[in-house]
Amino acid sequence: MKIKGLRWIIIGLIMLITVINYLDRGTLNYMWMANVDYTVGKAATEGQNTAVRSGNDYILTSGQGKQMTVPASLVKLKDKDGKTILTNKEGIAIDLGIIDRHDPQASEKAKDLLGLITIFFMIAYGVSQLVSGRLYDKFGCRKGFVGSVLVWGLADALAAASRGILSLTFFRMMLGLGEAGPWPGTTKSNAEWFPQKERAFAQGLFGAAASLGSILAPVIILMLFIAFGWKATFVTIGSLGLIWIIPWMIINKKGPKEHPWITEAERDHILSGQPEKVEAPEDKGKSWGELLREKKNWSVILGRFFLDPIWWMFVTFLPLYLADVFHLNIKEVAFSAWVPYVGAALGSIAGGWFSGWLINRGHTVNYARKAAMLLGGAIIIPSVLAAISSSSPVSAVIFMAFVLGGFQFFIVNLQTIPSDLHRGKSVGALAGLGGAAAVLGTILAILFSGYITNWILLFSLLAALVPLSWLSVFLTVGEIRQIDD
């Protein structure tokens, strides 16, 4: 049996698991704490959240029949569409007793504690970036993806058993250990399955899948949360990756050189477009020390150290930002938070296509990658300033779409550089070093965010990271080309 376009099926499966990756990643952020509206009335209405005054308290009844009592002196009421609405803070942080919903500083504490849990997630994620790069180099992408998915899928499902902040943090660290693998793994897979001129586009598809996962996350996660609660949501989302392993093992039998289903035309197309030397079986790849001693490699390491915090700060804090600044309830967040990631998906595909288009028009890889990174960064800076100046959630999320679109336009080309500089097993190792540097930059950014109580100042400082990333890349990489051994 021969299958035309097998490389696109492989990247398609990677895109699917990347969507699932971001669903798993978003579970905590979207269910951590949210504003839930109750209509104040005389009696509970089936299928709707209602609140009834009883003496000095309000009895809240969810659409699924769950009840709770809150003191009338501590609730906030507002008029909306001719009805009186009571807004109640709910979510994992409230249910586990980590945050008191009636604490005047609840929103600030929720932000700081979510940031703290995210730091531990990122520590595990960064360690995994280093280890995963080597493991994918040693065992190959087929087994590497299976190992990663098993770890993070089980971690997200088991988070349903959390009893407090310690157990929840443990499961998030376990999630981080698994979720980091596809980033160096995809870079390595694309180097194997695509000719050089198509790699940035393939990387762009991977980035677009991450954005698609972020688009779907608020809607899917919050709808499951509203209908079934956070525990069932963890189990449901965590199970998706485990199911994905089945088609991955069936289809991804071998690399393009040996795969029994690949056509000769596609095999020749892939292998003839790869400038790397044929990898010897005994080639173990370069050590971290050897990679760190080469100046060009620092373009990936430092470039991602400064650039990646932009993405992670949005992924971590966007739900809280929309709820706190614009007072959106849980459903309004669900149908607003996806908009910025549409821009990210478009930017990811456009960034990969743009550099490939330049190469096809006769420009060098060096010119194409650098031009794309300059253009992507130039989109980010004014868009951040416009987003934080917005007075309505609609305009804010639209400008944020340009921010994340510019980020993805930039990052897909930066993430392709390891395969432009190296061959074989060194590709995953350098991608892993870049990912670890990105994690370190993100951890420092989240720690710094704990000292900033103003959302506008926090997001505006992200714009300053773009020129730092530009300088890091252009002052170290020189000409982007294969490094001679």
PDB file of C-alpha atoms in Angstrom, residues 24 27-28 31 92 95-96 152-172 174-175 225 228-239:
ATOM      1  CA  ASP A  24      -4.690  19.729  28.659  1.00  0.00           C
ATOM      2  CA  THR A  27      -7.591  23.066  32.072  1.00  0.00           C
ATOM      3  CA  LEU A  28      -6.174  24.696  35.196  1.00  0.00           C
ATOM      4  CA  MET A  31     -11.083  26.459  35.721  1.00  0.00           C
ATOM      5  CA  ILE A  92     -10.811  24.897  41.524  1.00  0.00           C
ATOM      6  CA  ASP A  95     -13.545  24.372  45.817  1.00  0.00           C
ATOM      7  CA  LEU A  96     -10.207  23.227  47.240  1.00  0.00           C
ATOM      8  CA  TRP A 152       0.879  14.266  30.262  1.00  0.00           C
ATOM      9  CA  GLY A 153      -2.424  12.505  29.530  1.00  0.00           C
ATOM     10  CA  LEU A 154      -2.285  10.562  32.778  1.00  0.00           C
ATOM     11  CA  ALA A 155      -1.189  13.696  34.666  1.00  0.00           C
ATOM     12  CA  ASP A 156      -4.176  15.732  33.515  1.00  0.00           C
ATOM     13  CA  ALA A 157      -6.650  12.936  34.199  1.00  0.00           C
ATOM     14  CA  LEU A 158      -5.200  12.302  37.666  1.00  0.00           C
ATOM     15  CA  ALA A 159      -5.472  16.011  38.533  1.00  0.00           C
ATOM     16  CA  ALA A 160      -9.130  15.233  39.243  1.00  0.00           C
ATOM     17  CA  ALA A 161      -7.886  13.587  42.457  1.00  0.00           C
ATOM     18  CA  SER A 162      -6.249  16.803  43.738  1.00  0.00           C
ATOM     19  CA  ARG A 163      -6.978  17.655  47.369  1.00  0.00           C
ATOM     20  CA  GLY A 164      -5.075  20.907  47.724  1.00  0.00           C
ATOM     21  CA  ILE A 165      -2.400  23.121  46.264  1.00  0.00           C
ATOM     22  CA  LEU A 166       0.414  20.599  46.845  1.00  0.00           C
ATOM     23  CA  SER A 167      -1.221  17.696  45.011  1.00  0.00           C
ATOM     24  CA  LEU A 168      -2.466  20.014  42.278  1.00  0.00           C
ATOM     25  CA  THR A 169       1.049  21.412  41.802  1.00  0.00           C
ATOM     26  CA  PHE A 170       2.476  17.879  41.655  1.00  0.00           C
ATOM     27  CA  PHE A 171       0.110  16.888  38.845  1.00  0.00           C
ATOM     28  CA  ARG A 172       0.894  20.102  36.964  1.00  0.00           C
ATOM     29  CA  MET A 174       3.927  15.857  35.871  1.00  0.00           C
ATOM     30  CA  LEU A 175       1.961  17.512  33.057  1.00  0.00           C
ATOM     31  CA  PHE A 225     -16.800  22.703  33.535  1.00  0.00           C
ATOM     32  CA  PHE A 228     -19.969  18.458  34.703  1.00  0.00           C
ATOM     33  CA  GLY A 229     -17.544  20.241  37.050  1.00  0.00           C
ATOM     34  CA  TRP A 230     -13.759  20.445  37.078  1.00  0.00           C
ATOM     35  CA  LYS A 231     -13.026  16.835  38.060  1.00  0.00           C
ATOM     36  CA  ALA A 232     -14.871  15.281  35.117  1.00  0.00           C
ATOM     37  CA  THR A 233     -13.298  17.876  32.816  1.00  0.00           C
ATOM     38  CA  PHE A 234      -9.789  16.838  33.877  1.00  0.00           C
ATOM     39  CA  VAL A 235     -10.554  13.163  33.220  1.00  0.00           C
ATOM     40  CA  THR A 236     -12.213  13.809  29.843  1.00  0.00           C
ATOM     41  CA  ILE A 237      -9.506  16.081  28.446  1.00  0.00           C
ATOM     42  CA  GLY A 238      -6.699  13.904  29.846  1.00  0.00           C
ATOM     43  CA  SER A 239      -8.052  10.825  28.041  1.00  0.00           C
TER      44      SER A 239
END
